[in-house]
PDB file of C-alpha atoms in Angstrom:
ATOM      1  CA  MET D1345     -12.968 -84.758 -12.522  1.00 96.00           C
ATOM      2  CA  LYS D1346     -13.659 -81.988 -10.351  1.00 97.00           C
ATOM      3  CA  ILE D1347     -10.190 -79.987  -9.665  1.00 98.00           C
ATOM      4  CA  ILE D1348     -10.054 -78.081  -6.362  1.00 98.00           C
ATOM      5  CA  ASP D1349      -7.048 -75.748  -5.435  1.00 98.00           C
ATOM      6  CA  ALA D1350      -5.547 -76.358  -2.331  1.00 98.00           C
ATOM      7  CA  GLN D1351      -4.127 -72.896  -2.018  1.00 98.00           C
ATOM      8  CA  ILE D1352      -5.155 -69.090  -2.959  1.00 98.00           C
ATOM      9  CA  HIS D1353      -5.295 -65.777  -1.629  1.00 98.00           C
ATOM     10  CA  ILE D1354      -7.771 -62.992  -2.155  1.00 98.00           C
ATOM     11  CA  TRP D1355      -7.549 -59.729  -0.724  1.00 97.00           C
ATOM     12  CA  THR D1356      -9.300 -56.298  -0.940  1.00 96.00           C
ATOM     13  CA  GLN D1357      -6.856 -53.868   0.641  1.00 91.00           C
ATOM     14  CA  THR D1358      -3.045 -53.749   1.453  1.00 87.00           C
ATOM     15  CA  VAL D1359      -1.531 -52.247   4.224  1.00 83.00           C
ATOM     16  CA  THR D1360       2.022 -53.309   3.169  1.00 83.00           C
ATOM     17  CA  PRO D1361       2.674 -54.744  -0.682  1.00 83.00           C
ATOM     18  CA  PRO D1362       2.110 -58.333  -0.800  1.00 90.00           C
ATOM     19  CA  SER D1363       5.103 -60.490  -0.098  1.00 83.00           C
ATOM     20  CA  GLY D1364       7.633 -62.149  -1.989  1.00 83.00           C
ATOM     21  CA  LEU D1365       6.705 -62.714  -5.679  1.00 87.00           C
ATOM     22  CA  HIS D1366       2.957 -62.098  -5.026  1.00 94.00           C
ATOM     23  CA  ARG D1367       1.212 -59.940  -7.419  1.00 95.00           C
ATOM     24  CA  LYS D1368       1.809 -56.375  -6.680  1.00 93.00           C
ATOM     25  CA  VAL D1369      -1.807 -55.420  -6.797  1.00 94.00           C
ATOM     26  CA  PRO D1370      -4.084 -53.288  -4.289  1.00 94.00           C
ATOM     27  CA  LYS D1371      -6.558 -56.047  -4.468  1.00 95.00           C
ATOM     28  CA  TYR D1372      -7.255 -59.444  -5.846  1.00 97.00           C
ATOM     29  CA  THR D1373     -11.082 -60.504  -5.213  1.00 98.00           C
ATOM     30  CA  ALA D1374     -13.120 -63.201  -5.013  1.00 98.00           C
ATOM     31  CA  GLU D1375     -14.882 -62.495  -8.269  1.00 98.00           C
ATOM     32  CA  GLU D1376     -11.631 -62.057 -10.179  1.00 98.00           C
ATOM     33  CA  ALA D1377     -10.274 -65.479  -8.859  1.00 98.00           C
ATOM     34  CA  LEU D1378     -13.633 -67.029 -10.118  1.00 98.00           C
ATOM     35  CA  LYS D1379     -12.954 -65.666 -13.378  1.00 98.00           C
ATOM     36  CA  GLU D1380      -9.606 -66.820 -13.767  1.00 98.00           C
ATOM     37  CA  MET D1381     -10.888 -70.446 -12.241  1.00 98.00           C
ATOM     38  CA  ASP D1382     -13.325 -70.767 -14.869  1.00 98.00           C
ATOM     39  CA  GLU D1383     -11.091 -70.219 -17.320  1.00 98.00           C
ATOM     40  CA  ALA D1384      -8.310 -72.636 -16.146  1.00 98.00           C
ATOM     41  CA  GLY D1385     -11.052 -75.391 -15.277  1.00 98.00           C
ATOM     42  CA  VAL D1386     -11.047 -75.048 -11.702  1.00 98.00           C
ATOM     43  CA  ASP D1387     -13.986 -75.714  -9.955  1.00 98.00           C
ATOM     44  CA  ALA D1388     -13.234 -74.544  -6.325  1.00 98.00           C
ATOM     45  CA  ALA D1389     -10.410 -73.016  -4.191  1.00 98.00           C
ATOM     46  CA  LEU D1390      -9.234 -73.199  -0.480  1.00 98.00           C
ATOM     47  CA  ILE D1391      -9.010 -69.570   0.302  1.00 98.00           C
ATOM     48  CA  HIS D1392      -5.871 -68.719   2.955  1.00 98.00           C
ATOM     49  CA  PRO D1393      -6.264 -65.105   3.996  1.00 97.00           C
ATOM     50  CA  PRO D1394      -3.029 -62.938   3.557  1.00 95.00           C
ATOM     51  CA  TYR D1395      -3.482 -61.758   7.064  1.00 91.00           C
ATOM     52  CA  SER D1396       0.181 -60.181   6.745  1.00 89.00           C
ATOM     53  CA  TRP D1397      -0.642 -57.587   4.220  1.00 92.00           C
ATOM     54  CA  ASP D1398      -4.794 -57.481   4.485  1.00 95.00           C
ATOM     55  CA  PRO D1399      -5.659 -57.502   8.297  1.00 92.00           C
ATOM     56  CA  ASP D1400      -9.496 -57.886   7.064  1.00 95.00           C
ATOM     57  CA  SER D1401      -8.522 -60.671   4.623  1.00 96.00           C
ATOM     58  CA  ASN D1402     -10.257 -63.413   7.062  1.00 96.00           C
ATOM     59  CA  ALA D1403     -13.257 -61.718   7.311  1.00 97.00           C
ATOM     60  CA  TYR D1404     -13.464 -61.353   3.725  1.00 98.00           C
ATOM     61  CA  ALA D1405     -12.683 -64.928   3.054  1.00 98.00           C
ATOM     62  CA  VAL D1406     -15.593 -66.182   5.198  1.00 98.00           C
ATOM     63  CA  GLU D1407     -17.714 -63.504   3.175  1.00 98.00           C
ATOM     64  CA  SER D1408     -16.598 -65.040   0.144  1.00 98.00           C
ATOM     65  CA  ALA D1409     -17.296 -68.617   1.034  1.00 98.00           C
ATOM     66  CA  LYS D1410     -20.828 -67.753   2.431  1.00 98.00           C
ATOM     67  CA  LYS D1411     -21.563 -65.862  -0.695  1.00 98.00           C
ATOM     68  CA  TYR D1412     -20.071 -68.698  -3.126  1.00 98.00           C
ATOM     69  CA  PRO D1413     -20.191 -71.950  -1.180  1.00 97.00           C
ATOM     70  CA  ASP D1414     -19.897 -74.251  -3.984  1.00 97.00           C
ATOM     71  CA  ARG D1415     -16.732 -72.435  -4.980  1.00 98.00           C
ATOM     72  CA  PHE D1416     -14.723 -71.494  -1.821  1.00 98.00           C
ATOM     73  CA  ALA D1417     -13.706 -72.686   1.701  1.00 98.00           C
ATOM     74  CA  VAL D1418     -11.319 -71.224   4.136  1.00 98.00           C
ATOM     75  CA  MET D1419      -8.263 -72.260   5.930  1.00 98.00           C
ATOM     76  CA  GLY D1420      -8.535 -69.108   8.445  1.00 97.00           C
ATOM     77  CA  GLN D1421      -6.318 -67.489  10.774  1.00 95.00           C
ATOM     78  CA  PHE D1422      -6.304 -65.283  14.107  1.00 93.00           C
ATOM     79  CA  PRO D1423      -3.273 -63.267  15.538  1.00 91.00           C
ATOM     80  CA  LEU D1424      -1.255 -65.890  17.282  1.00 91.00           C
ATOM     81  CA  ASP D1425       0.150 -63.092  19.815  1.00 86.00           C
ATOM     82  CA  ASP D1426      -3.274 -62.006  21.135  1.00 87.00           C
ATOM     83  CA  PRO D1427      -4.639 -63.548  24.269  1.00 86.00           C
ATOM     84  CA  GLU D1428      -8.024 -63.399  23.111  1.00 88.00           C
ATOM     85  CA  SER D1429      -7.229 -65.873  20.489  1.00 88.00           C
ATOM     86  CA  ARG D1430      -7.509 -68.765  22.722  1.00 89.00           C
ATOM     87  CA  LYS D1431     -10.972 -68.247  23.034  1.00 91.00           C
ATOM     88  CA  ARG D1432     -11.636 -67.780  19.069  1.00 93.00           C
ATOM     89  CA  ILE D1433     -10.420 -71.267  18.425  1.00 95.00           C
ATOM     90  CA  VAL D1434     -13.593 -72.790  20.298  1.00 94.00           C
ATOM     91  CA  GLY D1435     -16.031 -73.158  17.734  1.00 95.00           C
ATOM     92  CA  TRP D1436     -13.985 -71.809  14.919  1.00 97.00           C
ATOM     93  CA  ARG D1437     -15.463 -74.161  12.350  1.00 97.00           C
ATOM     94  CA  ASN D1438     -19.011 -72.352  12.989  1.00 97.00           C
ATOM     95  CA  GLN D1439     -18.124 -70.045  10.595  1.00 97.00           C
ATOM     96  CA  PRO D1440     -19.352 -70.229   6.917  1.00 97.00           C
ATOM     97  CA  GLY D1441     -17.070 -72.349   4.653  1.00 98.00           C
ATOM     98  CA  MET D1442     -14.207 -72.533   7.960  1.00 98.00           C
ATOM     99  CA  MET D1443     -12.290 -75.704   7.547  1.00 98.00           C
ATOM    100  CA  GLY D1444      -9.098 -75.288   9.441  1.00 98.00           C
ATOM    101  CA  LEU D1445      -6.132 -72.856  10.392  1.00 98.00           C
ATOM    102  CA  ARG D1446      -3.193 -71.633   8.587  1.00 98.00           C
ATOM    103  CA  TRP D1447      -0.143 -69.676   9.679  1.00 96.00           C
ATOM    104  CA  ALA D1448       2.887 -69.340   7.152  1.00 94.00           C
ATOM    105  CA  LEU D1449       5.229 -68.728  10.685  1.00 94.00           C
ATOM    106  CA  LEU D1450       7.330 -67.083   8.046  1.00 90.00           C
ATOM    107  CA  TYR D1451       8.584 -64.144  10.141  1.00 87.00           C
ATOM    108  CA  PRO D1452      11.483 -64.080  12.519  1.00 89.00           C
ATOM    109  CA  ASP D1453       9.221 -63.054  15.425  1.00 91.00           C
ATOM    110  CA  GLN D1454       6.835 -66.087  14.571  1.00 91.00           C
ATOM    111  CA  GLN D1455       9.720 -68.569  14.227  1.00 91.00           C
ATOM    112  CA  LYS D1456      10.997 -67.299  17.466  1.00 93.00           C
ATOM    113  CA  ALA D1457       7.649 -67.748  19.358  1.00 93.00           C
ATOM    114  CA  LEU D1458       7.327 -71.093  17.566  1.00 95.00           C
ATOM    115  CA  HIS D1459      11.055 -72.530  18.998  1.00 93.00           C
ATOM    116  CA  GLU D1460      10.566 -70.486  22.525  1.00 94.00           C
ATOM    117  CA  GLY D1461       7.236 -72.628  23.082  1.00 93.00           C
ATOM    118  CA  LYS D1462       4.807 -69.846  22.888  1.00 93.00           C
ATOM    119  CA  LEU D1463       2.523 -71.461  20.351  1.00 95.00           C
ATOM    120  CA  ASP D1464       2.835 -74.430  22.191  1.00 96.00           C
ATOM    121  CA  TRP D1465      -0.834 -73.862  23.252  1.00 95.00           C
ATOM    122  CA  VAL D1466      -2.210 -73.924  19.503  1.00 96.00           C
ATOM    123  CA  TRP D1467      -1.778 -77.474  18.864  1.00 97.00           C
ATOM    124  CA  PRO D1468      -3.670 -79.561  21.584  1.00 97.00           C
ATOM    125  CA  ALA D1469      -6.560 -76.617  21.205  1.00 96.00           C
ATOM    126  CA  ALA D1470      -6.841 -77.146  17.542  1.00 97.00           C
ATOM    127  CA  GLU D1471      -6.487 -81.090  18.283  1.00 98.00           C
ATOM    128  CA  LYS D1472      -9.432 -80.935  20.802  1.00 97.00           C
ATOM    129  CA  GLU D1473     -11.334 -78.995  18.424  1.00 97.00           C
ATOM    130  CA  GLY D1474     -10.846 -81.241  14.850  1.00 97.00           C
ATOM    131  CA  LEU D1475      -9.210 -78.453  13.194  1.00 98.00           C
ATOM    132  CA  PRO D1476      -6.474 -79.248  10.416  1.00 98.00           C
ATOM    133  CA  VAL D1477      -3.487 -76.669  10.690  1.00 98.00           C
ATOM    134  CA  ALA D1478      -1.399 -75.983   7.648  1.00 98.00           C
ATOM    135  CA  THR D1479       2.119 -74.450   7.690  1.00 98.00           C
ATOM    136  CA  MET D1480       5.325 -73.850   6.159  1.00 96.00           C
ATOM    137  CA  ALA D1481       6.799 -76.471   7.951  1.00 96.00           C
ATOM    138  CA  GLY D1482       9.687 -76.753   5.184  1.00 95.00           C
ATOM    139  CA  LEU D1483      11.328 -73.903   7.390  1.00 93.00           C
ATOM    140  CA  PHE D1484      11.423 -76.063  10.576  1.00 95.00           C
ATOM    141  CA  LEU D1485      10.860 -79.331   9.997  1.00 97.00           C
ATOM    142  CA  PRO D1486      12.298 -81.005  12.903  1.00 96.00           C
ATOM    143  CA  GLN D1487       9.835 -78.816  15.314  1.00 96.00           C
ATOM    144  CA  PHE D1488       7.244 -79.913  12.995  1.00 97.00           C
ATOM    145  CA  ARG D1489       7.799 -83.522  13.669  1.00 98.00           C
ATOM    146  CA  LYS D1490       7.750 -83.241  17.711  1.00 97.00           C
ATOM    147  CA  ILE D1491       4.271 -81.410  17.153  1.00 98.00           C
ATOM    148  CA  ALA D1492       3.053 -84.231  14.833  1.00 98.00           C
ATOM    149  CA  GLU D1493       4.213 -86.943  17.297  1.00 98.00           C
ATOM    150  CA  ALA D1494       2.928 -85.022  20.197  1.00 98.00           C
ATOM    151  CA  HIS D1495      -0.324 -84.480  19.028  1.00 98.00           C
ATOM    152  CA  PRO D1496      -1.267 -87.746  17.115  1.00 98.00           C
ATOM    153  CA  GLN D1497      -4.871 -86.416  16.461  1.00 98.00           C
ATOM    154  CA  LEU D1498      -4.047 -83.289  14.766  1.00 98.00           C
ATOM    155  CA  LYS D1499      -4.359 -83.280  11.135  1.00 98.00           C
ATOM    156  CA  LEU D1500      -1.554 -81.216   9.813  1.00 98.00           C
ATOM    157  CA  ILE D1501      -0.451 -79.732   6.426  1.00 98.00           C
ATOM    158  CA  ILE D1502       2.788 -78.995   4.974  1.00 98.00           C
ATOM    159  CA  ASP D1503       2.570 -76.029   2.414  1.00 98.00           C
ATOM    160  CA  HIS D1504       4.763 -75.669  -0.947  1.00 97.00           C
ATOM    161  CA  CYS D1505       6.011 -79.229  -1.146  1.00 96.00           C
ATOM    162  CA  GLY D1506       8.102 -78.661   2.125  1.00 96.00           C
ATOM    163  CA  LEU D1507      10.604 -77.299  -0.386  1.00 96.00           C
ATOM    164  CA  LEU D1508      13.266 -74.439   0.684  1.00 94.00           C
ATOM    165  CA  ARG D1509      11.596 -71.312  -0.133  1.00 88.00           C
ATOM    166  CA  LEU D1510      13.937 -69.094  -1.360  1.00 88.00           C
ATOM    167  CA  GLU D1511      15.864 -71.866  -3.494  1.00 95.00           C
ATOM    168  CA  LYS D1512      15.232 -72.965  -7.044  1.00 97.00           C
ATOM    169  CA  ASP D1513      15.452 -76.049  -9.117  1.00 97.00           C
ATOM    170  CA  ALA D1514      17.543 -78.796  -7.352  1.00 96.00           C
ATOM    171  CA  ALA D1515      18.363 -76.645  -4.418  1.00 97.00           C
ATOM    172  CA  ALA D1516      15.130 -76.332  -3.602  1.00 97.00           C
ATOM    173  CA  PHE D1517      14.613 -80.174  -2.454  1.00 97.00           C
ATOM    174  CA  GLY D1518      17.461 -80.024   0.094  1.00 96.00           C
ATOM    175  CA  LYS D1519      15.653 -81.488   2.815  1.00 96.00           C
ATOM    176  CA  LEU D1520      13.531 -83.723   0.581  1.00 97.00           C
ATOM    177  CA  ASP D1521      14.980 -87.039   2.698  1.00 98.00           C
ATOM    178  CA  GLU D1522      13.647 -85.650   5.918  1.00 98.00           C
ATOM    179  CA  LEU D1523      10.348 -84.429   4.168  1.00 98.00           C
ATOM    180  CA  CYS D1524       9.541 -87.668   2.883  1.00 98.00           C
ATOM    181  CA  ALA D1525      10.489 -89.478   6.448  1.00 98.00           C
ATOM    182  CA  LEU D1526       7.700 -87.546   7.948  1.00 98.00           C
ATOM    183  CA  ALA D1527       5.296 -89.398   5.845  1.00 98.00           C
ATOM    184  CA  ARG D1528       5.367 -92.131   8.348  1.00 98.00           C
ATOM    185  CA  LEU D1529       3.579 -90.142  10.528  1.00 98.00           C
ATOM    186  CA  PRO D1530       0.001 -90.858   9.468  1.00 98.00           C
ATOM    187  CA  ASN D1531      -1.465 -87.203  10.726  1.00 98.00           C
ATOM    188  CA  VAL D1532       1.001 -85.479   8.396  1.00 98.00           C
ATOM    189  CA  ALA D1533      -0.081 -84.312   4.638  1.00 98.00           C
ATOM    190  CA  VAL D1534       1.513 -82.465   2.055  1.00 98.00           C
ATOM    191  CA  LYS D1535      -0.060 -79.565  -0.313  1.00 98.00           C
ATOM    192  CA  ALA D1536       1.815 -79.573  -3.707  1.00 97.00           C
ATOM    193  CA  THR D1537       1.132 -76.160  -4.133  1.00 98.00           C
ATOM    194  CA  GLY D1538       3.365 -73.302  -5.646  1.00 96.00           C
ATOM    195  CA  ALA D1539       5.585 -75.758  -7.529  1.00 97.00           C
ATOM    196  CA  PRO D1540       5.991 -74.229 -10.672  1.00 97.00           C
ATOM    197  CA  GLY D1541       7.463 -71.153  -8.700  1.00 96.00           C
ATOM    198  CA  TYR D1542      10.699 -73.347  -7.536  1.00 97.00           C
ATOM    199  CA  SER D1543      11.849 -73.891 -10.839  1.00 98.00           C
ATOM    200  CA  THR D1544      13.949 -71.652 -13.391  1.00 98.00           C
ATOM    201  CA  GLN D1545      12.691 -73.585 -16.506  1.00 98.00           C
ATOM    202  CA  PRO D1546       9.851 -73.196 -18.543  1.00 98.00           C
ATOM    203  CA  TYR D1547       6.620 -75.107 -18.468  1.00 98.00           C
ATOM    204  CA  PRO D1548       6.284 -78.062 -17.940  1.00 98.00           C
ATOM    205  CA  PHE D1549       8.844 -77.672 -15.086  1.00 98.00           C
ATOM    206  CA  ARG D1550      10.374 -81.031 -15.912  1.00 98.00           C
ATOM    207  CA  ASN D1551      13.387 -80.770 -13.433  1.00 98.00           C
ATOM    208  CA  LEU D1552      10.843 -80.700 -10.555  1.00 98.00           C
ATOM    209  CA  HIS D1553       9.129 -83.944 -11.819  1.00 98.00           C
ATOM    210  CA  ASP D1554      11.274 -86.424 -10.082  1.00 98.00           C
ATOM    211  CA  GLY D1555      11.242 -84.784  -6.607  1.00 98.00           C
ATOM    212  CA  LEU D1556       7.307 -84.240  -6.826  1.00 98.00           C
ATOM    213  CA  HIS D1557       7.337 -88.024  -7.710  1.00 98.00           C
ATOM    214  CA  ARG D1558       9.176 -88.978  -4.673  1.00 98.00           C
ATOM    215  CA  ILE D1559       7.044 -86.787  -2.651  1.00 98.00           C
ATOM    216  CA  PHE D1560       4.091 -88.579  -3.932  1.00 98.00           C
ATOM    217  CA  ASP D1561       5.198 -91.935  -3.380  1.00 98.00           C
ATOM    218  CA  ALA D1562       6.055 -91.293   0.074  1.00 98.00           C
ATOM    219  CA  TYR D1563       2.821 -89.843   1.216  1.00 98.00           C
ATOM    220  CA  GLY D1564       0.134 -91.401  -1.450  1.00 98.00           C
ATOM    221  CA  PRO D1565      -2.555 -89.779  -3.336  1.00 98.00           C
ATOM    222  CA  LYS D1566      -4.807 -89.123  -0.324  1.00 98.00           C
ATOM    223  CA  ARG D1567      -2.093 -86.818   1.585  1.00 98.00           C
ATOM    224  CA  PHE D1568      -0.835 -85.089  -1.468  1.00 98.00           C
ATOM    225  CA  PHE D1569      -2.845 -82.056  -2.574  1.00 98.00           C
ATOM    226  CA  TRP D1570      -2.464 -80.316  -5.999  1.00 98.00           C
ATOM    227  CA  GLY D1571      -2.619 -76.616  -5.540  1.00 98.00           C
ATOM    228  CA  THR D1572      -1.149 -73.285  -6.928  1.00 98.00           C
ATOM    229  CA  ASP D1573      -0.818 -70.284  -4.760  1.00 98.00           C
ATOM    230  CA  ILE D1574      -1.740 -68.362  -8.042  1.00 98.00           C
ATOM    231  CA  THR D1575      -1.161 -64.976  -7.365  1.00 97.00           C
ATOM    232  CA  ARG D1576       2.733 -65.784  -7.335  1.00 95.00           C
ATOM    233  CA  MET D1577       2.987 -68.133  -9.965  1.00 97.00           C
ATOM    234  CA  PRO D1578       5.092 -67.759 -13.166  1.00 96.00           C
ATOM    235  CA  CYS D1579       2.849 -69.519 -15.304  1.00 98.00           C
ATOM    236  CA  THR D1580      -1.219 -69.490 -16.151  1.00 98.00           C
ATOM    237  CA  TRP D1581      -3.951 -71.470 -13.509  1.00 98.00           C
ATOM    238  CA  ARG D1582      -4.572 -73.611 -16.556  1.00 98.00           C
ATOM    239  CA  GLN D1583      -0.367 -74.601 -16.747  1.00 98.00           C
ATOM    240  CA  CYS D1584      -0.784 -75.399 -13.148  1.00 98.00           C
ATOM    241  CA  VAL D1585      -3.483 -77.444 -13.697  1.00 98.00           C
ATOM    242  CA  THR D1586      -1.949 -79.415 -16.887  1.00 98.00           C
ATOM    243  CA  MET D1587       1.139 -79.637 -15.221  1.00 98.00           C
ATOM    244  CA  PHE D1588      -0.506 -82.450 -12.930  1.00 98.00           C
ATOM    245  CA  THR D1589      -3.095 -83.970 -15.140  1.00 98.00           C
ATOM    246  CA  GLU D1590      -0.954 -84.115 -18.475  1.00 98.00           C
ATOM    247  CA  GLU D1591       2.570 -83.820 -17.781  1.00 98.00           C
ATOM    248  CA  LEU D1592       3.129 -86.496 -15.052  1.00 98.00           C
ATOM    249  CA  PRO D1593       2.867 -89.953 -16.703  1.00 97.00           C
ATOM    250  CA  TRP D1594       2.804 -91.845 -12.984  1.00 97.00           C
ATOM    251  CA  LEU D1595      -0.350 -89.869 -11.909  1.00 98.00           C
ATOM    252  CA  LYS D1596      -3.375 -91.443 -13.767  1.00 98.00           C
ATOM    253  CA  GLY D1597      -6.680 -92.530 -12.852  1.00 98.00           C
ATOM    254  CA  ASN D1598      -8.084 -92.302  -9.264  1.00 98.00           C
ATOM    255  CA  ASP D1599      -4.627 -91.346  -7.861  1.00 98.00           C
ATOM    256  CA  LEU D1600      -4.931 -88.135  -9.875  1.00 98.00           C
ATOM    257  CA  GLU D1601      -8.602 -87.257  -8.671  1.00 98.00           C
ATOM    258  CA  GLN D1602      -7.499 -87.770  -5.336  1.00 98.00           C
ATOM    259  CA  VAL D1603      -4.500 -85.139  -5.703  1.00 98.00           C
ATOM    260  CA  MET D1604      -6.473 -82.787  -7.710  1.00 98.00           C
ATOM    261  CA  GLY D1605      -9.122 -82.458  -4.965  1.00 98.00           C
ATOM    262  CA  ARG D1606     -10.673 -85.420  -3.104  1.00 98.00           C
ATOM    263  CA  GLY D1607      -8.242 -86.079  -0.991  1.00 98.00           C
ATOM    264  CA  LEU D1608      -7.833 -82.360   0.308  1.00 98.00           C
ATOM    265  CA  CYS D1609     -11.615 -82.550   0.979  1.00 98.00           C
ATOM    266  CA  GLU D1610     -11.240 -85.827   3.018  1.00 98.00           C
ATOM    267  CA  TRP D1611      -8.555 -84.568   4.860  1.00 98.00           C
ATOM    268  CA  ILE D1612      -9.813 -81.289   6.118  1.00 98.00           C
ATOM    269  CA  GLY D1613     -13.397 -82.526   6.080  1.00 98.00           C
ATOM    270  CA  TRP D1614     -15.029 -80.169   3.257  1.00 98.00           C
ATOM    271  CA  ASN D1615     -18.343 -81.613   2.358  1.00 97.00           C
ATOM    272  CA  TYR D1616     -17.802 -81.025  -1.306  1.00 97.00           C
ATOM    273  CA  ASN D1617     -20.392 -82.431  -3.868  1.00 94.00           C
ATOM    274  CA  PHE D1618     -17.999 -84.316  -6.559  1.00 94.00           C
ATOM    275  CA  ASP D1619     -21.297 -85.934  -8.263  1.00 84.00           C
TER     276      ASP D1619
END
């Protein structure tokens, strides 16, 4: 079974320290990631450039995907407040390894722009270009629903299980009903990334399993993507893998293959060789 991580960050410089619980290191290179991936049995990974702390990370991600085409692809980004960005979205996938777009929309100014409609141009433009878009929609599920309903041909991905970013354990699943209700929209998928970071328990983080099962049941194996966000995980990459491959009795067979990589590749159009 091929295992493909739905989200990692790599970077070569920092203007500001990496955000949140990410490793406080000046760089985390493609080669460092590949070493850890090989040790963990991870075949490939989808890079999300951490633009907020390394403005050159998008170019570095593309360079890495070009250098290691069988190991990396990219969900890139560009500055949303730059008028020139409206031109950049045309032909975006012509870059090596580029699959789509991802903005966390985490910071207050981004949230303000979202709710004021200043980002309304992005969704139809991405829909027209056939670009999947990932975001931390758990921060703004009602607004996210409106976007998904208004653009049914736009493939959207909810980051980090749609959990509440600053909560732990049961509290992290505070919007679980609303998240699962979004599964009725066929253009919405969920990245099951970063799950161990939401638990105060040790591996295998059993207090998360029921919530993950509910999300899986709602979205199904082709819209529920395993991944790590490894540079902020409280456990090893291998443990992130085995939490899903060995500790979830309801995730087996073809469903497991879909969750661990096939579903992601089909959703974003990554023509990965599974043979």
